[in-house]
Every structure is written in C-alpha cells, then in structure tokens.
XYZ file of C-alpha atoms in Angstrom:
667
model
C -6.546 11.641 -26.268
C -3.137 13.122 -25.422
C -0.700 13.385 -28.342
C 3.007 13.703 -27.620
C 5.548 14.981 -30.116
C 9.005 13.476 -30.473
C 11.933 14.013 -32.787
C 15.287 15.689 -33.376
C 15.868 19.378 -32.729
C 14.678 21.678 -35.536
C 12.565 18.979 -37.170
C 9.464 21.133 -36.875
C 7.620 19.735 -33.842
C 6.513 23.100 -32.460
C 5.674 24.516 -35.895
C 3.574 21.443 -36.653
C 1.639 21.755 -33.373
C 1.004 25.432 -34.136
C -0.210 24.612 -37.649
C -2.629 22.006 -36.245
C -3.915 23.970 -33.239
C -3.126 27.632 -33.859
C -1.192 27.723 -30.562
C 2.524 28.484 -30.259
C 3.613 25.980 -27.610
C 6.890 27.835 -26.987
C 5.928 29.987 -23.989
C 9.346 30.994 -22.594
C 11.074 34.202 -23.733
C 14.340 32.270 -24.155
C 12.598 29.767 -26.436
C 11.283 32.533 -28.677
C 14.643 34.315 -28.703
C 16.672 31.177 -29.559
C 14.075 29.568 -31.796
C 14.258 26.211 -29.998
C 12.012 24.434 -27.522
C 13.575 24.159 -24.065
C 10.712 23.032 -21.844
C 7.353 21.384 -22.313
C 4.671 23.181 -24.301
C 0.956 22.488 -24.433
C -1.797 23.049 -26.990
C -5.298 21.764 -27.719
C -7.369 21.035 -30.819
C -11.134 20.357 -31.024
C -11.890 16.842 -32.245
C -15.577 16.086 -32.713
C -17.166 15.993 -29.271
C -13.809 16.005 -27.532
C -10.473 17.748 -27.420
C -7.027 16.549 -28.470
C -4.267 17.595 -26.099
C -0.730 18.073 -27.435
C 2.458 17.882 -25.387
C 5.300 19.483 -27.335
C 8.712 18.307 -26.121
C 12.201 19.736 -26.685
C 14.387 17.987 -29.251
C 17.834 19.111 -28.108
C 19.894 16.404 -26.428
C 20.506 18.720 -23.468
C 16.790 18.795 -22.718
C 15.890 15.091 -22.888
C 15.179 15.322 -19.155
C 12.363 17.773 -19.929
C 11.172 15.587 -22.802
C 10.850 12.651 -20.395
C 8.762 14.710 -17.967
C 6.205 15.257 -20.730
C 6.271 11.796 -22.280
C 4.472 10.137 -19.364
C 0.745 9.868 -19.857
C 0.644 10.368 -23.628
C -1.634 8.073 -25.626
C -0.401 8.696 -29.143
C 2.988 9.475 -30.698
C 3.513 12.196 -33.292
C 7.077 11.510 -34.421
C 8.585 14.185 -36.660
C 11.396 13.488 -39.121
C 12.563 16.369 -41.323
C 12.789 15.420 -44.999
C 16.044 17.329 -45.464
C 17.837 15.757 -42.444
C 16.270 12.312 -42.227
C 16.564 10.161 -39.097
C 18.968 11.817 -36.615
C 20.402 10.889 -33.176
C 17.578 12.494 -31.162
C 15.039 10.873 -33.477
C 16.428 7.514 -32.385
C 16.686 8.406 -28.698
C 13.165 9.831 -28.546
C 11.835 6.796 -30.389
C 13.648 4.446 -27.985
C 12.164 6.324 -25.033
C 8.542 6.160 -26.203
C 8.989 2.470 -27.061
C 10.390 1.749 -23.581
C 7.433 3.639 -22.083
C 5.112 1.090 -23.680
C 3.549 3.315 -26.330
C 2.430 1.497 -29.497
C 0.134 3.880 -31.419
C 1.272 6.818 -33.496
C 1.908 8.595 -36.780
C 5.187 9.709 -38.342
C 5.104 13.184 -39.868
C 7.786 13.724 -42.534
C 8.170 17.495 -42.125
C 9.684 20.167 -44.405
C 8.690 18.205 -47.498
C 8.593 21.425 -49.514
C 12.403 21.625 -49.263
C 13.254 18.331 -50.997
C 12.645 16.460 -54.208
C 10.524 13.331 -54.515
C 13.607 11.092 -54.527
C 14.690 12.454 -51.133
C 11.235 11.841 -49.709
C 11.543 8.209 -50.770
C 14.989 7.898 -49.157
C 13.782 9.350 -45.854
C 10.675 7.134 -45.905
C 13.009 4.123 -46.169
C 15.060 5.388 -43.201
C 11.867 5.753 -41.168
C 10.695 2.236 -42.077
C 14.066 0.867 -40.958
C 13.764 2.751 -37.654
C 10.283 1.349 -36.991
C 11.095 -2.218 -38.064
C 10.759 -4.790 -35.289
C 9.072 -2.317 -32.936
C 5.386 -1.986 -31.959
C 5.275 0.926 -34.430
C 6.203 -1.187 -37.454
C 3.771 -0.326 -40.245
C 2.846 3.062 -38.749
C 1.786 5.471 -41.535
C 4.337 8.069 -42.677
C 2.602 11.297 -43.732
C 4.486 13.999 -45.687
C 3.640 17.515 -44.428
C 4.812 21.099 -44.785
C 3.878 23.904 -42.427
C 5.154 26.359 -45.030
C 2.819 25.274 -47.853
C 0.116 23.489 -45.836
C 0.743 20.215 -47.643
C -0.648 17.212 -45.791
C -1.874 19.172 -42.749
C -5.558 18.461 -43.293
C -4.853 14.767 -43.857
C -2.752 14.668 -40.676
C -5.471 16.458 -38.706
C -8.086 13.976 -39.933
C -5.818 11.030 -39.089
C -5.362 12.312 -35.521
C -9.113 12.787 -35.058
C -9.730 9.263 -36.388
C -7.134 7.887 -33.972
C -8.849 9.694 -31.093
C -12.172 8.105 -32.044
C -10.520 4.671 -31.917
C -8.918 5.397 -28.534
C -10.429 3.025 -25.986
C -11.557 4.570 -22.720
C -9.231 3.775 -19.844
C -10.550 2.280 -16.650
C -11.605 5.197 -14.446
C -12.143 3.091 -11.325
C -8.580 3.278 -10.027
C -7.201 5.615 -7.375
C -6.604 9.114 -8.722
C -3.016 10.099 -9.613
C -1.811 13.134 -11.586
C 1.891 13.498 -12.468
C 2.776 17.162 -11.973
C 4.907 18.607 -14.784
C 4.279 22.293 -14.070
C 3.193 24.452 -11.128
C 2.494 28.170 -10.989
C 0.551 30.755 -9.027
C -2.243 32.937 -10.413
C -3.297 36.130 -8.681
C -6.683 35.665 -7.071
C -6.590 31.921 -7.755
C -3.573 30.508 -5.930
C -1.471 27.435 -6.665
C -2.156 25.598 -9.921
C -0.528 22.352 -11.043
C -0.808 20.697 -14.441
C -0.098 17.197 -15.655
C -1.434 13.987 -17.117
C -3.936 11.972 -15.085
C -2.315 8.542 -14.741
C -5.249 6.745 -13.109
C -8.711 7.261 -11.677
C -10.810 10.401 -11.516
C -10.952 13.539 -9.395
C -13.723 16.026 -8.661
C -13.954 19.556 -7.337
C -13.762 19.587 -3.497
C -12.040 16.191 -3.334
C -9.289 15.926 -0.726
C -5.886 14.921 -2.072
C -2.308 14.253 -0.984
C 0.859 15.573 -2.609
C 3.228 12.617 -2.805
C 5.939 11.917 -1.792
C 5.884 14.924 0.608
C 2.525 13.998 2.175
C 1.057 17.520 2.108
C -2.738 17.394 2.188
C -5.100 19.694 0.325
C -8.335 20.106 -1.583
C -9.284 20.631 -5.240
C -10.819 24.079 -5.663
C -11.314 23.919 -9.446
C -10.353 21.799 -12.477
C -9.572 22.409 -16.143
C -9.453 19.239 -18.273
C -8.175 19.415 -21.858
C -8.261 23.242 -21.529
C -11.932 23.395 -20.477
C -13.415 24.125 -17.018
C -15.016 20.949 -15.645
C -16.268 19.500 -12.365
C -14.385 16.211 -12.821
C -11.140 15.094 -14.471
C -10.364 11.563 -15.658
C -7.484 9.276 -16.576
C -6.232 9.996 -20.100
C -6.750 13.759 -19.786
C -4.366 16.613 -19.141
C -5.692 18.565 -16.193
C -4.928 21.795 -14.393
C -5.846 21.622 -10.705
C -6.262 24.643 -8.446
C -5.066 23.369 -5.063
C -5.684 24.792 -1.605
C -4.242 23.529 1.648
C -1.860 24.371 4.438
C 1.690 24.516 3.097
C 0.709 24.073 -0.569
C 2.599 26.653 -2.662
C 4.610 26.678 -5.893
C 7.686 26.196 -3.698
C 6.332 23.000 -2.096
C 4.614 21.415 -5.116
C 6.311 21.056 -8.474
C 7.492 18.851 -11.294
C 8.031 15.288 -10.136
C 5.333 15.342 -7.475
C 2.137 13.338 -7.851
C -1.270 14.626 -6.735
C -3.217 11.585 -5.594
C -5.986 9.987 -3.614
C -4.823 9.577 -0.019
C -5.266 5.787 -0.209
C -2.539 5.583 -2.878
C 0.072 7.511 -0.873
C 2.943 5.184 0.051
C 6.254 6.487 -1.377
C 8.837 3.871 -2.335
C 12.630 3.947 -2.482
C 13.499 0.276 -3.114
C 11.617 -1.063 -6.109
C 11.931 -4.355 -7.966
C 11.444 -3.955 -11.703
C 11.693 -5.510 -15.128
C 14.403 -3.722 -17.169
C 15.244 -3.790 -20.879
C 18.716 -2.537 -21.780
C 18.979 -0.812 -25.152
C 20.961 -2.653 -27.809
C 22.922 0.564 -28.384
C 24.542 0.368 -24.939
C 28.353 0.076 -25.160
C 28.637 -2.691 -22.558
C 26.873 -4.846 -19.988
C 24.951 -3.361 -17.072
C 26.878 -4.333 -13.962
C 25.584 -4.687 -10.420
C 25.253 -1.406 -8.488
C 25.610 0.817 -11.558
C 24.635 4.429 -10.738
C 21.938 5.912 -13.006
C 19.361 8.680 -13.298
C 15.874 7.256 -12.893
C 13.005 8.979 -14.717
C 9.505 8.043 -13.612
C 6.378 10.046 -14.487
C 7.716 13.619 -14.289
C 10.285 12.847 -11.572
C 14.034 12.488 -11.944
C 16.250 11.059 -9.196
C 19.552 9.276 -8.644
C 19.473 5.515 -8.189
C 21.603 2.370 -8.150
C 20.789 -0.751 -10.125
C 21.023 -4.044 -8.250
C 21.047 -6.772 -10.914
C 19.044 -9.723 -9.573
C 20.303 -12.369 -11.979
C 23.658 -14.109 -11.866
C 25.150 -12.463 -14.944
C 25.320 -8.740 -15.824
C 22.602 -7.531 -18.192
C 23.823 -7.561 -21.817
C 22.950 -4.862 -24.401
C 19.522 -5.625 -25.855
C 18.747 -7.993 -22.977
C 16.062 -7.933 -20.300
C 16.027 -8.990 -16.677
C 14.871 -8.261 -13.164
C 16.616 -5.552 -11.180
C 16.144 -3.660 -7.947
C 16.104 0.129 -8.152
C 17.610 1.588 -4.970
C 16.655 5.252 -5.004
C 18.342 8.241 -3.422
C 14.927 9.585 -2.391
C 11.400 8.112 -2.423
C 9.064 8.532 -5.375
C 5.290 8.251 -5.745
C 4.737 5.268 -8.029
C 2.417 2.365 -8.782
C 3.045 -1.189 -9.923
C 2.975 -1.313 -13.715
C 4.308 2.224 -14.151
C 6.997 2.634 -16.794
C 10.410 4.170 -16.157
C 13.561 5.177 -18.030
C 17.190 5.026 -16.892
C 19.907 7.318 -18.238
C 23.574 7.635 -17.395
C 24.503 9.932 -14.502
C 25.753 12.674 -16.840
C 22.409 12.721 -18.649
C 24.074 12.207 -22.031
C 22.406 8.941 -23.095
C 19.356 6.783 -22.508
C 20.357 3.321 -21.286
C 17.065 1.459 -21.036
C 13.713 1.305 -19.324
C 11.030 -0.987 -18.095
C 8.139 -1.637 -15.753
C 7.799 -1.508 -11.952
C 6.881 -4.879 -10.404
C 7.055 -4.474 -6.621
C 7.262 -1.181 -4.722
C 8.423 -2.926 -1.531
C 11.524 -4.741 -2.751
C 13.367 -6.639 0.005
C 16.674 -5.327 1.315
C 18.003 -8.827 1.998
C 17.700 -12.115 0.118
C 16.654 -10.235 -3.004
C 18.525 -12.623 -5.341
C 17.243 -15.948 -3.993
C 15.429 -18.401 -6.227
C 12.322 -17.933 -4.085
C 12.367 -14.186 -4.728
C 12.903 -14.648 -8.463
C 9.864 -16.947 -8.658
C 7.830 -14.246 -6.895
C 9.005 -11.702 -9.471
C 7.921 -14.055 -12.261
C 4.409 -13.945 -10.806
C 4.560 -10.172 -10.296
C 5.532 -9.700 -13.948
C 2.170 -11.042 -15.134
C -0.092 -8.457 -16.717
C -3.421 -8.728 -14.908
C -4.295 -8.752 -11.182
C -6.013 -12.154 -11.345
C -2.891 -13.855 -12.716
C -0.623 -12.001 -10.299
C -2.711 -12.968 -7.258
C -2.969 -16.587 -8.350
C 0.773 -16.723 -8.986
C 1.716 -15.198 -5.635
C -0.520 -17.588 -3.702
C 1.190 -20.530 -5.422
C 4.668 -19.372 -4.340
C 6.369 -18.794 -0.973
C 5.362 -17.127 1.280
C 1.922 -18.135 -0.137
C 0.241 -15.019 1.302
C -0.845 -11.616 -0.032
C -1.684 -8.486 1.955
C -4.872 -7.364 0.192
C -4.708 -3.690 1.241
C -1.086 -3.302 0.113
C -1.781 -5.227 -3.098
C -4.565 -2.794 -4.029
C -2.792 0.376 -2.882
C 0.464 -0.330 -4.703
C -1.475 -0.859 -7.940
C -3.542 2.335 -7.484
C -6.619 0.110 -7.213
C -9.573 0.863 -5.007
C -10.129 -1.859 -2.434
C -13.471 -2.639 -4.093
C -11.622 -3.351 -7.370
C -9.354 -5.818 -5.606
C -12.391 -7.382 -3.907
C -13.981 -7.942 -7.323
C -10.978 -10.044 -8.374
C -11.145 -12.413 -5.397
C -13.933 -14.728 -6.643
C -11.663 -15.629 -9.568
C -8.776 -16.766 -7.345
C -9.031 -19.680 -4.852
C -8.036 -18.310 -1.446
C -8.687 -18.201 2.268
C -9.290 -14.685 3.563
C -7.825 -13.962 6.972
C -8.727 -10.833 8.932
C -5.759 -9.206 10.685
C -5.288 -5.849 12.415
C -3.720 -4.186 9.356
C -6.420 -5.368 6.929
C -7.086 -8.680 5.193
C -4.545 -11.311 4.231
C -5.086 -13.863 1.490
C -3.692 -17.368 1.879
C -3.621 -20.284 -0.529
C -6.274 -22.856 0.552
C -3.733 -25.688 0.532
C -1.263 -23.648 2.551
C -3.959 -22.636 5.032
C -4.721 -26.307 5.612
C -1.006 -27.012 6.074
C -0.637 -24.097 8.493
C -3.597 -25.250 10.583
C -2.160 -28.775 10.741
C 1.270 -27.371 11.599
C -0.106 -25.218 14.409
C -2.107 -28.072 15.860
C 0.743 -30.587 15.783
C 3.148 -28.028 17.276
C 0.757 -27.215 20.124
C -0.072 -30.876 20.772
C 3.641 -31.547 21.233
C 4.094 -28.429 23.370
C 1.187 -29.294 25.667
C 2.434 -32.889 25.975
C 5.950 -31.785 26.918
C 4.870 -28.845 29.114
C 1.607 -29.856 30.825
C 2.202 -27.316 33.596
C 2.333 -24.381 31.125
C -0.618 -22.739 29.423
C 1.115 -22.471 26.043
C 3.802 -20.653 24.029
C 3.756 -17.029 22.882
C 2.527 -15.888 19.472
C 6.018 -15.177 18.104
C 7.408 -18.536 19.271
C 4.585 -20.380 17.542
C 4.767 -18.246 14.370
C 8.463 -19.066 13.988
C 7.650 -22.794 13.883
C 4.937 -22.774 11.247
C 5.321 -25.067 8.261
C 5.675 -23.910 5.567
C 7.981 -21.240 6.974
C 6.692 -17.677 6.760
C 8.191 -14.276 7.582
C 7.770 -13.733 11.338
C 5.337 -10.823 10.946
C 3.202 -12.783 8.489
C 3.267 -15.896 10.647
C 2.247 -13.899 13.718
C -0.669 -12.395 11.781
C -1.785 -15.892 10.758
C -1.646 -17.112 14.373
C -3.668 -14.084 15.558
C -6.231 -14.762 12.856
C -6.578 -18.347 14.099
C -7.111 -16.966 17.598
C -9.758 -14.563 16.304
C -11.740 -17.282 14.508
C -11.626 -19.639 17.486
C -9.220 -22.191 16.011
C -6.832 -21.317 18.849
C -7.360 -19.831 22.309
C -5.304 -17.057 23.881
C -4.923 -15.809 27.432
C -2.213 -14.775 29.825
C 0.089 -14.092 26.890
C -0.063 -17.739 25.783
C -1.541 -19.532 22.770
C -3.174 -22.901 23.344
C -5.529 -25.400 21.817
C -9.073 -24.610 23.028
C -9.415 -28.000 24.715
C -6.115 -27.695 26.600
C -6.209 -27.364 30.383
C -3.235 -27.046 32.666
C -2.294 -30.212 34.469
C -0.864 -29.635 37.947
C 1.641 -32.171 39.142
C 0.698 -34.294 42.156
C 2.417 -31.979 44.633
C 0.624 -28.899 43.291
C -2.695 -30.765 43.108
C -2.330 -31.570 46.795
C -1.540 -27.922 47.585
C -4.538 -26.706 45.540
C -6.851 -28.985 47.545
C -5.601 -27.170 50.663
C -5.901 -23.691 49.109
C -9.385 -24.000 47.567
C -11.344 -23.927 50.870
C -9.646 -20.602 51.684
C -11.240 -19.097 48.557
C -14.711 -20.645 48.782
C -17.704 -20.767 51.109
C -17.870 -17.805 53.463
C -14.481 -16.598 52.152
C -15.508 -16.444 48.487
C -16.163 -12.646 48.516
C -13.163 -11.772 50.678
C -10.432 -14.353 50.002
C -7.050 -13.877 51.661
C -4.083 -12.687 49.641
C -1.644 -15.319 48.460
C 0.787 -14.322 51.200
C -1.918 -14.580 53.881
C -3.082 -17.923 52.507
C 0.467 -19.284 52.736
C 0.666 -18.220 56.384
C -2.687 -19.872 57.175
C -1.599 -23.133 55.546
C 2.004 -22.982 56.745
C 3.238 -23.259 53.154
C 5.860 -21.291 51.262
C 4.433 -18.083 49.760
C 6.235 -18.800 46.472
C 4.547 -22.202 46.138
C 1.068 -20.887 46.979
C 1.347 -18.026 44.516
C 2.637 -20.393 41.823
C -0.415 -22.633 42.200
C -2.812 -19.664 42.336
C -1.399 -18.287 39.084
C -1.536 -21.717 37.458
C -5.227 -21.994 38.348
C -5.794 -18.459 37.047
C -4.238 -19.494 33.746
C -6.738 -22.372 33.719
C -9.464 -19.730 34.194
C -10.566 -21.309 37.450
C -9.485 -18.132 39.274
C -9.286 -14.424 38.482
C -6.683 -12.139 40.032
C -8.973 -9.152 40.699
C -6.311 -7.227 42.603
C -2.601 -7.828 43.153
C -2.123 -11.177 44.928
C -5.892 -11.509 45.580
C -7.525 -14.364 43.675
C -11.267 -15.076 43.392
C -12.942 -18.235 42.172
C -14.552 -17.742 38.752
C -17.945 -18.747 40.158
C -17.589 -16.109 42.868
C -16.914 -13.418 40.276
C -20.075 -14.428 38.403
C -22.043 -14.353 41.655
C -20.729 -10.871 42.554
C -21.630 -9.596 39.074
C -25.168 -10.868 39.618
C -25.349 -9.164 43.023
C -24.252 -5.837 41.521
C -26.923 -6.220 38.827
C -29.605 -6.988 41.446
C -28.705 -3.860 43.432
C -28.771 -1.675 40.300
C -32.116 -3.104 39.188
C -33.648 -2.206 42.533
C -32.703 1.464 42.098
C -35.092 3.753 40.247
C -32.289 5.359 38.211
C -30.158 2.205 38.013
C -27.294 3.824 39.965
C -25.863 2.245 43.114
C -23.194 3.128 45.663
C -20.145 1.132 46.721
C -21.556 0.962 50.259
C -24.652 -0.904 49.020
C -22.444 -3.446 47.263
C -20.213 -3.739 50.353
C -23.193 -4.455 52.608
C -24.585 -7.176 50.306
C -21.198 -8.899 50.233
C -20.663 -8.348 53.965
C -17.198 -7.209 52.955
C -14.940 -4.346 53.981
C -14.983 -1.104 51.985
C -11.473 -1.665 50.563
C -12.360 -5.152 49.314
C -15.635 -3.965 47.769
C -13.856 -1.095 45.987
C -11.223 -3.485 44.575
C -13.975 -5.675 43.116
C -15.933 -2.735 41.672
C -12.798 -1.247 40.105
C -12.178 -4.587 38.425
C -15.730 -4.440 37.029
C -15.058 -0.843 35.896
C -11.875 -1.852 34.064
C -13.610 -4.685 32.277
C -16.718 -2.797 31.243
C -19.381 -4.382 33.473
C -19.905 -1.165 35.436
C -19.650 2.488 34.492
C -18.874 5.188 37.067
C -20.778 8.445 37.496
C -19.053 10.278 40.308
C -19.314 8.053 43.379
C -22.102 5.968 41.841
C -22.101 3.168 39.289
C -24.458 1.618 36.793
C -24.470 -1.782 35.069
C -23.596 -1.980 31.349
C -26.314 -4.430 30.141
C -24.500 -5.755 27.066
C -21.603 -6.921 29.279
C -23.709 -8.510 32.008
C -24.507 -11.708 30.081
C -20.794 -12.340 29.545
C -20.243 -12.352 33.302
C -23.178 -14.378 34.542
C -23.719 -16.548 31.432
C -22.733 -20.175 31.189
C -19.596 -19.428 29.220
C -17.826 -17.862 32.152
C -15.260 -15.103 31.777
C -15.667 -12.297 29.287
C -13.306 -11.438 26.476
C -11.967 -8.608 28.608
C -11.372 -11.016 31.486
C -9.331 -13.101 29.082
C -6.848 -10.273 28.685
C -6.302 -10.087 32.457
C -6.381 -13.695 33.567
C -2.997 -15.087 34.447
C -1.027 -11.853 34.197
C 1.695 -11.243 36.727
C 0.880 -9.069 39.716
C 1.162 -5.274 39.650
C 3.043 -3.177 38.778
C 4.920 -4.865 35.925
C 2.467 -7.502 34.775
C -0.789 -5.682 35.440
C -0.704 -2.378 33.494
C -4.509 -2.261 33.618
C -4.660 -2.311 37.422
C -5.591 0.963 39.120
C -4.871 1.439 42.771
C -8.271 2.726 43.979
C-alpha cells in the first residue's frame, strides 16, 4: 500500500513519517536548511509480509505543483492537522485535491497534541469533522499524535498496518504504466526513474516506451517498495533502471510515463468529466486557460465547456481539455486543474475519451456518447457505445486507451451483443441491429445503382460508404464496406464494389460489337490475340469503341488484360496455366524455360514472355534466373472451376499502363 501525506505547511508531515519509518524524507540541502519540505520525499515501513510506502509532500502553497506530482498513485491518505493551528488553507486545498483524485480511504493525524490542552483538541476535532462532512472521508478516524512525546504513534502505526491488510489487490492484468516523479543517474548503474505503478506489471528485461516522447528501452533492474525484485506491480512504488538509446536523465523525467509499448498513444484533445470546486469565485467559461495536472505531468490547457451554460461553482459537467502538448494518459485517469498562476486549485475529474473530436464536439449525439463513456465498467461502456451513433467501436483503440490488454477486452465481448468485423487496422464491433441495417442499406443502394447503371461494374468504396444508413463517419463506413467485401457479402474488382450476382449488361450496340470481337480472341487466336488497336483495324471499327467493349468484358471477368491493350479470354488463361504446369511437371527439377512455353503455345517469344510475366506478378510462377517453376498452392486457383484468382481480381478491369496498371512490368 502507498500512503500519501497531506496537510498545511509545518503541520508535522515529515516529522510524522520519520517517527513512523525512521527515515527523514527531506533529502534536499535547501529543505534541511529551511526546515520545510520543497519536493517529494519517500520512506518505507515494514508491515507484516509487505512494505508500506510513504510519499511525503510539501505543504507550502508555492509547492502544490510538487504535491500533485506525488499524489497520483497513492492508496491511502494520511492527513495531518496540527492541534495548535487547526484546519488551515493548505489543509483544505490538499483535502480537495485528494478528494478530486478519487481517494476515499485514510486517517487524520492530529499532530502536536503535546502543545495544547484537552479543550483545544476537542475544538480541532470538530473542525476536522466539519472538513470531512459530506465527503467520502466522512467518519474517518482522527488520531491524536505527538512526535515529541511519542503519544499515539504506535496506535497510528497499527492502524496503517491494518489498513494495508484490508487493501484489495488491484487488477494486475492491464498494460504496464509507471508515472515518473523522479529521475537520476547512479555511477555504474545508469539512468534510474521512480514513480507509482498506475497499471499492470513489469519484469526485468521487459521492453518499454517512454511516453509521450516515444523513446524505447529495456528494464535492467527493479526495486519495488525499496526492495530488489524481478517484477513490479500496480499499487507499488518502483525504481526502474532503464537502458536504451537516448535514455538519460535529460530525456526522461517527471511527467513522463514508462509504459508497455501497446499503451503508447499520446493525447492532446481529451474529453473529460469535470467537477468545479464550490470555492471557485465564479463560473467556468468556455476556453478558460488552466494548468492541467495529470499523473506527475503539468501542462497548459484550455477548457472547452461542452454544455450550453458555463460550469457553476460546485457543479459538474463534460468538457474538452485542449492541451498545449500531448500527455501519456488512459481513460479513467484522474486530473486536477489549477489557475494559470498556480495560486489555486479550481477542480478536477476523470478522463473519458482520449480522442476527443475537433469538430461537432457539442452536438447532442456527442453528449450521448459521453454519457456512455462516463460509465464505470468496460461492459457498460461498450454496450452504451453500440447503442448510440455511430454504433461502432474500434476494439484495439478501446483496449489501448484504457491500458487494457487486448485479451482483457476480448474477455468482455461475450457479455455484450455485437457483430465483430475484421478490418485492416484491427477489429471493429458493430451493434447487431445496426449491422443488419447496414447490410440492407448496402444491398438496396447497390440494387438501385446496378439498375440505373447496367453498363458499369459498380461504385467505389468511398461513394458507397457515404450512402450507408445509418450514416457513419466516412472512414468507419469504408471499413464496414471492406469488411463486407472480405466476408463475401459484396464483391470487388476493377476499383468497383458490386453485388456478387451482378454482371455487366452491354447495350445492344456493344453486344453486337462483342459478337464481332470474340472470334478474334478465340480458336487459333486464343494464345496470341491481337491488341485492341489491331482488332479495331481488322473489324473496321473505331479503336475507342473496341477498347471500351474489351474493358467492359474484362470488368465482367470474361477477359483478362495480361499486357497493355492485349486481352485474353478467361478460359484461355486457365488453359495456358495448365500448359505451364504440364511443362514443369515433365522436368526433373520442375524448372522450365520461356522457350519451352513459347513452343507449346506456338507463339512468338515476346507474347510468351508477356504471359509468363503476368503469371510471375500474380504468383503462379516463380523465377530463378531465366527459368521458372510453378507455385503449387496457386495453381488450383487458375485452373479450378472458380476461375480467376484473388490476385487476378486486383488486376482485372484496370486501365492500361502506365497510369492504371502500376503492377505491369515491361519485360
């Protein structure tokens, strides 16, 4: 368990930590000279089978920034209130901060009790009860102590140990993140960083990323709770010895996060839930500049209020944090905002979406999404998002932004009705009802398109995605269309999407022209058909018209354009693939020469080379110098009943070289 101190300056935080642990947490010469804590201090105390870690924070109002860097990751609050002073301004500010950070367990130590009479103790106890009233800490025990006389120290120590025993273990399955609050270099060791582990676990020799910079490194050694270990876990303070190119104390420091590479995705526009302190002098207006404190980082930001009215003191609402520079964060992380001068704490809250939209961030649709994102568990969030526009969730991003391993997100899926769609970037989840609507929308759109444009193969992916109902962001819609192509719901070729049963319908004039062209490509000409230009001359037709019909038939997959302006019947391509296979099979080593293929086709060398290069490009043949061999796994796709291969599909119907045929090589 990690215990964090809080309280006004000179209320005995450091002295109390020393009395409990024997360690003076003030490590800086200036701290010892001035008698005040300036930066974070750390100490440890054995507790049964474990170790209690203490983070001692400065109490002076000038050093609240340092206090905030240490407050992240603590499990238990040790609030100090001096019996002679009572509750003071920094007592209130520190208490507000830990409350906004979501902490709810703690003890109040009434320090310096040896300096006051019993009546004063009673008065201060009443002040403390009033401070805690209405907060998660209401009813927290108040324990009188004195580091001068030793009064109450043993009871406090026992209470802390008992609290540690009641501390529930945090889930260690998440992606590892450690918020760096200190970095230094040790001779013979190298760069060392310390901080609280926010999620997951890490082991010696693990590879890590420093976020947001993106520097990569490796863990050479680990100390957890002041002991050398092989593995560190969430809920512990760890010191990590890092090695890696560019990793030094100058490049890694307070505010950085050491993390699993899968969690690295810095954010600079974050939607969040914000509570404004009741002590604020006025409403929080749109685009107010603030200092944002998250984990151990501190950066400038603007607040975009997402509701109609400004946020009133004591109120809560959704906002967008527009940051001056990216931070390494996760959904659910807590944050604090202070005024730009650093003189007062204004409020705090919880991060909801690390990828807040730049536009349309105040729409009703977006606010309903934020309502779903504000739910507390992944199952509820997923279910809520799939019920709301755009009715889709990117599974990889969902897991990463919550510092979840993909397997953790997978484990949630059986609890949420969904359709899982594989796309290039990962997997997308879609509401079952919406998936059905999208499929119906695609089909009805394509039916109408094919009816109105019988001479065209189909529209492009983007055109179709923009017409889906319900409407989706273009990128999401395009991913859905590609997924339907991948699962066979739709067909794709020549840059066009179509229903699988759709075939091009030539008009009567083109049908008549095709009946004239086909004999030029079949029979004795099937292995050496004329070019489109030559065919037009033979038939005394316009070259433009002949080429138009040839390309239309290629889009129907009746022809393949093996070389620029040279079209072969699909059946001829299958036959030539079989001939190449027969020649290879007859060779002892399976290798054959272009001349052997040329002779079997009774073709010229140039024509044979064009055909073989097409087979090379599409994976049927593999070259070894001047020889070739057949790739068996591709042969069935060429000579099987289904016709053209998947690779053929990417070539059929493309425009002639050079613009439309980037895969064509000139032999």
